Amino acid sequence: MNKTAKGILIGAGVLVLLSGALVALKLTEPDSGTASGSSLSSQEDHSTLLWELDEKDIKSVAVTFGTDSYTILPEAPTQDDDGNTVYNYTLENTTGLNVDTVLLRTVASRAVAVTAVNTVEEHTSDLAQYGLDKPRATVTLTMQDGTVKAFFIGNASPLSSQTYFALKGEDTVYTVASDKLSPFLKGEGEYLSKEIVPERAEDDNTILEEILIQRKDLDYDIRLKYDSFYANVENGGTTATHIMTQPVPCNVNPDRGSKITVGMYGLTASGVVKVHPTQADLEAYGLEDPFCTMTVTTDAGVIQTLKIGKSFQLEGDDTVYYYGYYDGVDVAYSFSAETAPCISVQPRDISSGLVFTTYVWDIGKLTVTAKDRETMTFTGSGTSKDDYQVQLNGKEADPERFRKFYVFLLKTAAEDLCLNGETVQGDPLATITLERQDGKKTQTVSFYEAEGRKVYIEVDGVCAFMCRRSFVDTLFKNMDLYDTDQDFILNW
């Protein structure tokens, strides 16, 4: 081998040795994100079981997290479908509140057995570097025999899956798997169910007599009342069982109105703000002088009240939330307009566009009067197209022709609501009076001239709606067409 070849081999060997030294130095170098003095690394874990106790012997688990301090207490165990014991828990001082018992079980089950992933530093003199001088959470597990395990939860370690941990009264710092500690890093409210009032049960026959919404951004109240007529008569699902009586009387759309006509059933908050809020809390949340109040009165005289206070937003969330308080449940909640529709609902949102809702074969008498035209008075009897008979001004008439004319009247549209105290003047352009055969409902609808080629629609003496003047003009034309064989005009 020549000298040049030997030199190359020797140089390569030196490089290999140097590289190995550098690697060794790198592996033993403290992680730049690890607290000083820590032996924590991403290398092999050295798990240590700190304790393991029997869950059936728990007396209490006390947690302090942020400004919240709460205690979890065991309840009588039950059996699951497989015969296994299920340990149950509740929160102290939450009688009457809907506690999420499933979530509480995780707190207890994580407290009775704790395993450290690594021992970070023994005999530390500086807990602050681990966030353990002012821990994020303090947990005290007390067993029936008097055994107490108290521990602190500090900052997340540079390994995001691990969190710094220390036993109370000791100076050794450990890391514990973050997911094992997550149940302790929750406020008391997170262990309450957000469901405030359950969905309506199938066998629940409660009648919601009145639903009242009062809001500071409206010059009027929104009041819905149960109407036994619509509840008991077949109307093809065109109207809800409630009617709006304020700000104007009108039918309620069964689909769009259902978010209000269900009352408090299914009321679920967006979040829990505070359990047992003080008077000062309620004032700070704007609940002593609420922005919105929804009141539901049942046929049994039970009154349910939901108060909505100030709005707020959470960091990184565009949703506008509102503080809320449901009377009878001592919790301050948060709601959005989605979880509490009373916050933003407008009368137009839930009103039905229909003015007439009676089936044609249920009509006993229908009178149509208009300027410069002969009054048309229909009288009818029967239950269906097979047996219905009708007269026009005392003479036999064709039931099918009558049906087609009434189809046009059904198109009378409440295109807008009169919410500003509008009043009618002068004589009506036309008036339609409808009486049912069963005598359960009589309705008088009159049309009055308004500005901008529109007309007011007065229902039973109340100026309630507006529509285009072209509808009334088309009514006149169809009255003229009645005694001809021409098709009625259905569009305008």
PDB file of C-alpha atoms in Angstrom, residues 100 103 189-197 266-274 306-308 310-314 317-326 331-343:
ATOM      1  CA  ASP A 100     -72.167  14.572  34.342  1.00  0.00           C
ATOM      2  CA  LEU A 103     -66.958  12.465  33.349  1.00  0.00           C
ATOM      3  CA  GLY A 189     -68.648  23.641  35.640  1.00  0.00           C
ATOM      4  CA  GLU A 190     -67.121  21.267  33.109  1.00  0.00           C
ATOM      5  CA  TYR A 191     -68.489  18.385  35.170  1.00  0.00           C
ATOM      6  CA  LEU A 192     -72.029  19.662  34.910  1.00  0.00           C
ATOM      7  CA  SER A 193     -74.174  18.647  31.969  1.00  0.00           C
ATOM      8  CA  LYS A 194     -74.997  21.525  29.637  1.00  0.00           C
ATOM      9  CA  GLU A 195     -78.491  20.088  29.261  1.00  0.00           C
ATOM     10  CA  ILE A 196     -80.706  22.170  31.528  1.00  0.00           C
ATOM     11  CA  VAL A 197     -84.164  20.891  30.588  1.00  0.00           C
ATOM     12  CA  GLY A 266     -84.354  20.613  25.269  1.00  0.00           C
ATOM     13  CA  LEU A 267     -82.742  23.797  26.619  1.00  0.00           C
ATOM     14  CA  THR A 268     -78.987  23.193  26.452  1.00  0.00           C
ATOM     15  CA  ALA A 269     -76.325  25.768  27.245  1.00  0.00           C
ATOM     16  CA  SER A 270     -73.190  26.438  25.237  1.00  0.00           C
ATOM     17  CA  GLY A 271     -71.148  26.210  28.416  1.00  0.00           C
ATOM     18  CA  VAL A 272     -71.085  26.504  32.207  1.00  0.00           C
ATOM     19  CA  VAL A 273     -69.697  29.792  33.527  1.00  0.00           C
ATOM     20  CA  LYS A 274     -70.043  29.404  37.289  1.00  0.00           C
ATOM     21  CA  LEU A 306     -84.637  32.064  31.341  1.00  0.00           C
ATOM     22  CA  LYS A 307     -82.673  35.291  31.735  1.00  0.00           C
ATOM     23  CA  ILE A 308     -80.041  36.382  29.231  1.00  0.00           C
ATOM     24  CA  LYS A 310     -74.367  40.572  28.737  1.00  0.00           C
ATOM     25  CA  SER A 311     -72.624  39.294  25.634  1.00  0.00           C
ATOM     26  CA  PHE A 312     -68.990  38.196  25.451  1.00  0.00           C
ATOM     27  CA  GLN A 313     -66.593  36.366  23.174  1.00  0.00           C
ATOM     28  CA  LEU A 314     -63.952  33.730  23.789  1.00  0.00           C
ATOM     29  CA  ASP A 317     -63.923  32.103  18.683  1.00  0.00           C
ATOM     30  CA  ASP A 318     -66.067  34.383  16.523  1.00  0.00           C
ATOM     31  CA  THR A 319     -69.294  33.254  18.201  1.00  0.00           C
ATOM     32  CA  VAL A 320     -71.048  35.833  20.372  1.00  0.00           C
ATOM     33  CA  TYR A 321     -72.064  34.294  23.696  1.00  0.00           C
ATOM     34  CA  TYR A 322     -74.400  35.591  26.389  1.00  0.00           C
ATOM     35  CA  TYR A 323     -74.497  34.923  30.106  1.00  0.00           C
ATOM     36  CA  GLY A 324     -77.676  33.141  31.087  1.00  0.00           C
ATOM     37  CA  TYR A 325     -79.512  31.948  34.169  1.00  0.00           C
ATOM     38  CA  TYR A 326     -82.410  29.494  34.306  1.00  0.00           C
ATOM     39  CA  VAL A 331     -75.685  28.016  37.688  1.00  0.00           C
ATOM     40  CA  ALA A 332     -74.566  30.816  35.377  1.00  0.00           C
ATOM     41  CA  TYR A 333     -74.413  29.451  31.842  1.00  0.00           C
ATOM     42  CA  SER A 334     -73.321  30.735  28.473  1.00  0.00           C
ATOM     43  CA  PHE A 335     -75.637  30.666  25.470  1.00  0.00           C
ATOM     44  CA  SER A 336     -75.408  31.563  21.821  1.00  0.00           C
ATOM     45  CA  ALA A 337     -78.302  32.640  19.609  1.00  0.00           C
ATOM     46  CA  GLU A 338     -78.332  29.056  18.377  1.00  0.00           C
ATOM     47  CA  THR A 339     -78.647  27.433  21.800  1.00  0.00           C
ATOM     48  CA  ALA A 340     -81.118  30.067  23.032  1.00  0.00           C
ATOM     49  CA  PRO A 341     -83.131  31.329  20.016  1.00  0.00           C
ATOM     50  CA  CYS A 342     -84.981  33.874  22.167  1.00  0.00           C
ATOM     51  CA  ILE A 343     -81.803  35.986  22.010  1.00  0.00           C
TER      52      ILE A 343
END
